[in-house]
mmCIF file of C-alpha atoms and ligand atoms in Angstrom:
data_model
loop_
_atom_site.group_PDB
_atom_site.id
_atom_site.type_symbol
_atom_site.label_atom_id
_atom_site.label_comp_id
_atom_site.label_asym_id
_atom_site.label_seq_id
_atom_site.Cartn_x
_atom_site.Cartn_y
_atom_site.Cartn_z
ATOM 1 C CA MET A 136 -24.188 6.542 83.605
ATOM 2 C CA GLY A 137 -23.314 5.956 87.235
ATOM 3 C CA GLN A 138 -19.920 5.067 88.588
ATOM 4 C CA ILE A 139 -19.251 1.864 90.501
ATOM 5 C CA ILE A 140 -16.516 2.004 93.125
ATOM 6 C CA ALA A 141 -15.413 -1.102 95.034
ATOM 7 C CA ILE A 142 -14.074 -0.550 98.563
ATOM 8 C CA VAL A 143 -11.601 -3.334 99.332
ATOM 9 C CA SER A 144 -8.722 -4.405 101.560
ATOM 10 C CA GLY A 145 -6.684 -7.544 101.957
ATOM 11 C CA LYS A 146 -6.950 -7.737 105.711
ATOM 12 C CA GLY A 147 -10.278 -7.520 107.565
ATOM 13 C CA GLY A 148 -11.155 -4.762 109.997
ATOM 14 C CA THR A 149 -9.302 -1.958 108.201
ATOM 15 C CA GLY A 150 -12.396 0.242 107.970
ATOM 16 C CA LYS A 151 -14.049 -0.636 104.649
ATOM 17 C CA THR A 152 -17.584 -0.593 105.980
ATOM 18 C CA SER A 153 -17.120 2.676 107.877
ATOM 19 C CA PHE A 154 -15.545 4.179 104.738
ATOM 20 C CA THR A 155 -18.355 2.998 102.456
ATOM 21 C CA ALA A 156 -21.042 4.364 104.764
ATOM 22 C CA ALA A 157 -19.398 7.730 105.424
ATOM 23 C CA VAL A 158 -18.251 8.491 101.875
ATOM 24 C CA SER A 159 -21.661 7.462 100.515
ATOM 25 C CA THR A 160 -23.348 9.770 103.027
ATOM 26 C CA ALA A 161 -21.128 12.629 101.876
ATOM 27 C CA LEU A 162 -21.922 11.948 98.210
ATOM 28 C CA ALA A 163 -25.650 11.843 99.003
ATOM 29 C CA GLN A 164 -25.352 15.135 100.880
ATOM 30 C CA MET A 165 -23.720 16.553 97.740
ATOM 31 C CA LYS A 166 -27.004 15.580 95.983
ATOM 32 C CA TYR A 167 -25.647 12.593 94.091
ATOM 33 C CA ARG A 168 -28.045 9.669 94.025
ATOM 34 C CA THR A 169 -25.912 7.109 95.821
ATOM 35 C CA LEU A 170 -26.294 3.382 96.457
ATOM 36 C CA CYS A 171 -24.379 1.454 99.106
ATOM 37 C CA LEU A 172 -24.122 -2.167 98.024
ATOM 38 C CA ASP A 173 -23.146 -4.564 100.798
ATOM 39 C CA CYS A 174 -21.141 -7.390 99.254
ATOM 40 C CA ASP A 175 -19.922 -8.813 102.556
ATOM 41 C CA ILE A 176 -22.064 -11.925 102.192
ATOM 42 C CA GLY A 177 -22.857 -13.627 105.508
ATOM 43 C CA LEU A 178 -21.247 -10.913 107.632
ATOM 44 C CA ARG A 179 -23.084 -7.874 106.360
ATOM 45 C CA ASN A 180 -23.011 -4.856 108.666
ATOM 46 C CA LEU A 181 -23.218 -1.846 106.379
ATOM 47 C CA ASP A 182 -26.801 -1.340 107.574
ATOM 48 C CA ILE A 183 -25.453 -0.628 111.078
ATOM 49 C CA ALA A 184 -22.928 1.968 109.907
ATOM 50 C CA LEU A 185 -25.702 3.673 107.927
ATOM 51 C CA GLY A 186 -28.257 3.561 110.721
ATOM 52 C CA LEU A 187 -30.550 1.301 108.699
ATOM 53 C CA THR A 188 -30.788 -1.837 110.849
ATOM 54 C CA ASP A 189 -34.093 -3.674 110.655
ATOM 55 C CA ARG A 190 -35.168 -1.804 107.548
ATOM 56 C CA THR A 191 -33.866 -4.205 104.921
ATOM 57 C CA MET A 192 -36.149 -7.030 103.771
ATOM 58 C CA MET A 193 -34.721 -8.108 100.433
ATOM 59 C CA ASP A 194 -31.055 -8.473 99.466
ATOM 60 C CA PHE A 195 -29.129 -8.327 96.194
ATOM 61 C CA SER A 196 -29.439 -12.091 95.634
ATOM 62 C CA ASP A 197 -33.232 -11.634 95.603
ATOM 63 C CA VAL A 198 -32.885 -9.104 92.763
ATOM 64 C CA ILE A 199 -30.508 -11.380 90.831
ATOM 65 C CA ALA A 200 -32.891 -14.330 91.237
ATOM 66 C CA GLY A 201 -35.834 -12.212 90.051
ATOM 67 C CA ARG A 202 -37.718 -12.456 93.354
ATOM 68 C CA CYS A 203 -38.070 -8.665 93.410
ATOM 69 C CA SER A 204 -37.000 -5.610 91.434
ATOM 70 C CA LEU A 205 -34.002 -3.411 92.251
ATOM 71 C CA GLU A 206 -36.401 -0.644 93.170
ATOM 72 C CA GLU A 207 -38.217 -2.909 95.625
ATOM 73 C CA ALA A 208 -35.022 -4.188 97.253
ATOM 74 C CA VAL A 209 -33.236 -0.899 97.935
ATOM 75 C CA VAL A 210 -33.925 0.922 101.194
ATOM 76 C CA ARG A 211 -33.989 4.687 101.152
ATOM 77 C CA HIS A 212 -32.404 6.461 104.099
ATOM 78 C CA PRO A 213 -35.082 8.286 106.106
ATOM 79 C CA LYS A 214 -32.772 11.243 106.831
ATOM 80 C CA LEU A 215 -30.863 11.347 103.529
ATOM 81 C CA PRO A 216 -33.221 11.162 100.548
ATOM 82 C CA GLN A 217 -30.384 10.562 98.045
ATOM 83 C CA LEU A 218 -28.885 7.634 99.966
ATOM 84 C CA TYR A 219 -29.934 4.024 99.410
ATOM 85 C CA LEU A 220 -28.806 0.623 100.674
ATOM 86 C CA LEU A 221 -28.960 -2.750 98.953
ATOM 87 C CA THR A 222 -27.994 -5.345 101.505
ATOM 88 C CA ALA A 223 -26.157 -8.660 101.209
ATOM 89 C CA PRO A 224 -27.638 -12.123 101.654
ATOM 90 C CA VAL A 225 -26.786 -13.900 104.905
ATOM 91 C CA TYR A 226 -27.370 -17.556 104.045
ATOM 92 C CA VAL A 227 -25.988 -17.647 100.496
ATOM 93 C CA LYS A 228 -22.341 -18.234 99.542
ATOM 94 C CA ALA A 229 -20.514 -15.940 97.116
ATOM 95 C CA GLN A 230 -19.960 -19.003 94.882
ATOM 96 C CA GLN A 231 -23.740 -19.346 94.494
ATOM 97 C CA ILE A 232 -24.161 -15.864 92.990
ATOM 98 C CA PRO A 233 -24.118 -16.190 89.184
ATOM 99 C CA GLU A 234 -21.567 -13.855 87.569
ATOM 100 C CA GLU A 235 -23.926 -12.939 84.748
ATOM 101 C CA GLY A 236 -26.620 -12.036 87.269
ATOM 102 C CA MET A 237 -24.204 -9.762 89.103
ATOM 103 C CA ARG A 238 -23.189 -8.132 85.823
ATOM 104 C CA GLN A 239 -26.825 -7.405 84.949
ATOM 105 C CA LEU A 240 -27.537 -6.063 88.427
ATOM 106 C CA LEU A 241 -24.599 -3.647 88.270
ATOM 107 C CA GLU A 242 -25.685 -2.502 84.791
ATOM 108 C CA GLU A 243 -29.128 -1.713 86.153
ATOM 109 C CA ILE A 244 -27.571 0.117 89.105
ATOM 110 C CA ARG A 245 -25.450 2.186 86.710
ATOM 111 C CA GLN A 246 -28.632 3.307 84.946
ATOM 112 C CA SER A 247 -30.390 4.558 88.055
ATOM 113 C CA PHE A 248 -27.670 5.853 90.418
ATOM 114 C CA ASP A 249 -24.860 8.420 90.126
ATOM 115 C CA PHE A 250 -22.570 6.455 92.431
ATOM 116 C CA CYS A 251 -22.564 2.923 93.786
ATOM 117 C CA LEU A 252 -20.058 2.085 96.511
ATOM 118 C CA ILE A 253 -19.560 -1.638 97.030
ATOM 119 C CA ASP A 254 -18.482 -2.773 100.499
ATOM 120 C CA ALA A 255 -16.301 -5.814 99.744
ATOM 121 C CA PRO A 256 -15.611 -8.684 102.140
ATOM 122 C CA ALA A 257 -12.145 -9.199 103.631
ATOM 123 C CA GLY A 258 -9.808 -11.503 101.741
ATOM 124 C CA LEU A 259 -9.289 -12.104 98.057
ATOM 125 C CA GLY A 260 -11.764 -14.908 97.407
ATOM 126 C CA GLN A 261 -14.938 -15.151 95.346
ATOM 127 C CA GLY A 262 -16.646 -12.339 97.261
ATOM 128 C CA PHE A 263 -13.764 -10.007 96.429
ATOM 129 C CA HIS A 264 -14.185 -10.798 92.737
ATOM 130 C CA LEU A 265 -17.937 -10.376 92.884
ATOM 131 C CA ALA A 266 -17.346 -6.885 94.306
ATOM 132 C CA THR A 267 -14.555 -5.800 91.993
ATOM 133 C CA ASP A 268 -14.827 -7.523 88.599
ATOM 134 C CA ARG A 269 -17.317 -5.031 87.139
ATOM 135 C CA ALA A 270 -16.309 -1.932 89.098
ATOM 136 C CA ASP A 271 -14.986 1.205 87.398
ATOM 137 C CA ARG A 272 -12.604 2.019 90.232
ATOM 138 C CA ALA A 273 -11.432 0.569 93.506
ATOM 139 C CA VAL A 274 -10.321 2.089 96.786
ATOM 140 C CA VAL A 275 -8.008 -0.064 98.882
ATOM 141 C CA VAL A 276 -8.479 0.791 102.562
ATOM 142 C CA SER A 277 -5.505 0.034 104.767
ATOM 143 C CA THR A 278 -4.368 0.998 108.214
ATOM 144 C CA SER A 279 -0.827 2.300 108.496
ATOM 145 C CA ASP A 280 0.752 -0.848 109.886
ATOM 146 C CA ASN A 281 2.989 -2.917 107.687
ATOM 147 C CA THR A 282 0.912 -6.089 107.627
ATOM 148 C CA SER A 283 -2.150 -4.175 106.513
ATOM 149 C CA LEU A 284 -0.167 -2.294 103.854
ATOM 150 C CA ARG A 285 1.294 -5.547 102.564
ATOM 151 C CA ASP A 286 -2.187 -7.066 102.314
ATOM 152 C CA ALA A 287 -3.302 -3.928 100.492
ATOM 153 C CA GLN A 288 -0.550 -4.503 97.942
ATOM 154 C CA ARG A 289 -1.757 -8.082 97.445
ATOM 155 C CA ALA A 290 -5.271 -6.797 96.855
ATOM 156 C CA VAL A 291 -3.912 -4.398 94.224
ATOM 157 C CA LEU A 292 -2.377 -7.338 92.333
ATOM 158 C CA GLU A 293 -5.895 -8.789 92.000
ATOM 159 C CA LEU A 294 -7.170 -5.544 90.468
ATOM 160 C CA GLY A 295 -5.132 -5.692 87.273
ATOM 161 C CA HIS A 296 -8.275 -5.473 85.139
ATOM 162 C CA LEU A 297 -8.901 -1.891 86.266
ATOM 163 C CA PRO A 298 -7.340 0.918 84.228
ATOM 164 C CA ARG A 299 -4.223 2.567 85.607
ATOM 165 C CA GLY A 300 -5.099 5.442 87.897
ATOM 166 C CA GLN A 301 -8.437 3.897 88.871
ATOM 167 C CA VAL A 302 -7.121 2.051 91.926
ATOM 168 C CA HIS A 303 -6.595 4.296 94.933
ATOM 169 C CA LEU A 304 -5.222 3.930 98.426
ATOM 170 C CA ALA A 305 -6.910 5.309 101.556
ATOM 171 C CA ILE A 306 -5.035 5.086 104.827
ATOM 172 C CA ASN A 307 -7.279 4.829 107.862
ATOM 173 C CA ARG A 308 -6.885 5.262 111.626
ATOM 174 C CA ILE A 309 -3.841 7.498 111.479
ATOM 175 C CA GLN A 310 -2.636 8.720 114.852
ATOM 176 C CA LYS A 311 -0.723 11.927 115.200
ATOM 177 C CA LYS A 312 1.997 10.391 117.315
ATOM 178 C CA VAL A 313 3.035 7.994 114.546
ATOM 179 C CA LEU A 314 2.636 10.541 111.805
ATOM 180 C CA ARG A 315 6.292 11.396 111.281
ATOM 181 C CA GLN A 316 7.479 7.850 110.739
ATOM 182 C CA LEU A 317 4.297 7.253 108.812
ATOM 183 C CA HIS A 318 5.127 9.642 106.006
ATOM 184 C CA GLN A 319 7.941 7.318 105.036
ATOM 185 C CA THR A 320 5.699 4.222 105.290
ATOM 186 C CA ILE A 321 2.977 5.823 103.198
ATOM 187 C CA ASP A 322 5.434 7.000 100.572
ATOM 188 C CA ASP A 323 6.916 3.496 100.412
ATOM 189 C CA ALA A 324 3.472 1.914 100.188
ATOM 190 C CA MET A 325 2.442 4.231 97.379
ATOM 191 C CA ASP A 326 5.689 3.523 95.537
ATOM 192 C CA THR A 327 5.556 -0.235 95.978
ATOM 193 C CA ALA A 328 1.898 -0.554 95.143
ATOM 194 C CA GLY A 329 2.075 2.209 92.542
ATOM 195 C CA LEU A 330 -1.100 3.704 93.935
ATOM 196 C CA PRO A 331 -2.290 7.279 94.111
ATOM 197 C CA LEU A 332 -3.342 8.289 97.624
ATOM 198 C CA LEU A 333 -7.032 9.204 97.809
ATOM 199 C CA GLY A 334 -6.970 10.295 101.418
ATOM 200 C CA VAL A 335 -5.885 9.804 105.003
ATOM 201 C CA ILE A 336 -8.428 9.316 107.785
ATOM 202 C CA PRO A 337 -7.501 9.977 111.411
ATOM 203 C CA GLU A 338 -8.200 7.661 114.315
ATOM 204 C CA ASP A 339 -11.457 9.041 115.686
ATOM 205 C CA PRO A 340 -13.612 7.606 118.495
ATOM 206 C CA ASN A 341 -16.671 9.096 116.791
ATOM 207 C CA VAL A 342 -16.481 6.355 114.143
ATOM 208 C CA PRO A 343 -17.331 3.432 116.509
ATOM 209 C CA LEU A 344 -19.521 5.711 118.647
ATOM 210 C CA ALA A 345 -21.772 6.653 115.722
ATOM 211 C CA ALA A 346 -22.069 2.998 114.674
ATOM 212 C CA ASN A 347 -22.990 2.022 118.235
ATOM 213 C CA ARG A 348 -25.726 4.631 118.263
ATOM 214 C CA ASN A 349 -26.909 3.372 114.867
ATOM 215 C CA LEU A 350 -26.433 6.802 113.291
ATOM 216 C CA PRO A 351 -24.426 7.745 110.188
ATOM 217 C CA LEU A 352 -21.157 9.386 111.302
ATOM 218 C CA LEU A 353 -21.659 12.397 109.044
ATOM 219 C CA LEU A 354 -24.980 13.235 110.687
ATOM 220 C CA THR A 355 -23.334 13.345 114.105
ATOM 221 C CA ALA A 356 -19.852 14.801 113.513
ATOM 222 C CA GLU A 357 -18.187 17.500 111.406
ATOM 223 C CA ASP A 358 -14.473 17.305 112.192
ATOM 224 C CA HIS A 359 -11.685 14.723 112.184
ATOM 225 C CA ALA A 360 -12.717 11.490 110.415
ATOM 226 C CA ALA A 361 -16.011 13.006 109.201
ATOM 227 C CA LYS A 362 -14.105 15.800 107.479
ATOM 228 C CA ALA A 363 -11.619 13.359 105.957
ATOM 229 C CA TYR A 364 -14.469 11.286 104.477
ATOM 230 C CA ARG A 365 -16.082 14.439 103.056
ATOM 231 C CA ASN A 366 -12.789 15.405 101.415
ATOM 232 C CA ILE A 367 -12.504 11.945 99.901
ATOM 233 C CA ALA A 368 -16.053 12.138 98.513
ATOM 234 C CA ALA A 369 -15.217 15.499 96.946
ATOM 235 C CA ARG A 370 -12.079 14.005 95.345
ATOM 236 C CA LEU A 371 -14.143 11.132 93.915
ATOM 237 C CA THR A 372 -16.312 13.721 92.153
ATOM 238 C CA GLY A 373 -13.206 15.265 90.621
ATOM 239 C CA GLN A 374 -12.639 18.192 92.992
ATOM 240 C CA ARG A 375 -9.137 19.006 94.108
ATOM 241 C CA VAL A 376 -8.950 19.025 97.894
ATOM 242 C CA PRO A 377 -5.618 19.139 99.727
ATOM 243 C CA LEU A 378 -4.751 16.270 102.091
ATOM 244 C CA MET A 379 -6.005 16.955 105.561
ATOM 245 C CA LYS A 380 -3.728 17.775 108.466
ATOM 246 C CA ILE A 381 -4.008 15.227 111.274
ATOM 247 C CA ARG A 382 -4.373 16.987 114.611
HETATM 248 P P1 ADP B 692 -14.070 -3.529 107.854
HETATM 249 O O1 ADP B 692 -15.363 -3.284 107.156
HETATM 250 O O2 ADP B 692 -12.877 -3.308 106.971
HETATM 251 O O3 ADP B 692 -14.034 -4.845 108.540
HETATM 252 P P2 ADP B 692 -15.013 -1.568 109.805
HETATM 253 O O4 ADP B 692 -15.397 -0.364 109.040
HETATM 254 O O5 ADP B 692 -16.107 -2.479 110.267
HETATM 255 O O6 ADP B 692 -13.916 -2.415 108.998
HETATM 256 O O7 ADP B 692 -14.123 -1.080 111.030
HETATM 257 C C1 ADP B 692 -13.585 -1.987 111.979
HETATM 258 C C2 ADP B 692 -13.606 -1.322 113.348
HETATM 259 O O8 ADP B 692 -12.754 -0.199 113.343
HETATM 260 C C3 ADP B 692 -15.000 -0.800 113.721
HETATM 261 O O9 ADP B 692 -15.173 -1.001 115.104
HETATM 262 C C4 ADP B 692 -14.918 0.689 113.405
HETATM 263 O O10 ADP B 692 -15.783 1.460 114.224
HETATM 264 C C5 ADP B 692 -13.454 0.989 113.713
HETATM 265 N N1 ADP B 692 -12.931 2.107 112.889
HETATM 266 C C6 ADP B 692 -12.924 2.217 111.537
HETATM 267 N N2 ADP B 692 -12.359 3.381 111.155
HETATM 268 C C7 ADP B 692 -12.009 4.044 112.281
HETATM 269 C C8 ADP B 692 -11.379 5.328 112.571
HETATM 270 N N3 ADP B 692 -10.990 6.162 111.587
HETATM 271 N N4 ADP B 692 -11.191 5.672 113.869
HETATM 272 C C9 ADP B 692 -11.581 4.830 114.874
HETATM 273 N N5 ADP B 692 -12.158 3.644 114.681
HETATM 274 C C10 ADP B 692 -12.375 3.233 113.407
HETATM 275 MG MG1 MG B 693 -16.930 -4.657 106.811
#
């Protein structure tokens, strides 16, 4: 049975899509059959971060409506045979996706993949619930600034249905020069939100650069953010990996 992990945040632009793409790539490279499910209805862009633009024809609403099968709708990555994408509809609203249909889709995904990472939309509306209601775990991605951390805490309050210990925090875009004062902020955030820290990801120009070149980050870089995402993937599979030093 596969594991479904929702990648969420309160605030937009914290790095959910980059996280979903990079951690999924790492899992696929570890030979886990991995599906990236774009749940950012209307604003989908996971295909760009994965280097799969123009390859998707059908989206998850087509599978739910029975217009095609799951197998027909997923796109396999040409360079990573274990990595697949199921994209989001552009002209459908989250409110129009039937909950029961989503439940059945995720059940089917569980049967045929080892991991499914769901890229959630920003905010805590219907799209957030679509992405998180049936997940096994959630990762809240936040930057280190206070507004983002506060929004992360709000997101956590919406995840009460998940078992304790299955909601994690990942702090993105950490810069070395703010690291010292950050330790305190991160500790406070973990205490207030009661969340275990899954990882810290440094600020790294390779993240936007890879997306601009339409290439998965992990196929173009080894260090910095790429390494942090690999560590996080390893932790999700149960390995113990120490937190990375930000240089
Ligand atoms: P979200 O999906 O939460 O809206 P994205 O993953 O699209 O966020 O990231 C928003 C922007 O921040 C993108 O331009 C992305 O390239 C950039 N970004 C994300 N993570 C990092 C990082 N660790 N270092 C530098 N830029 C990053
Ligand atoms: Mg996004």
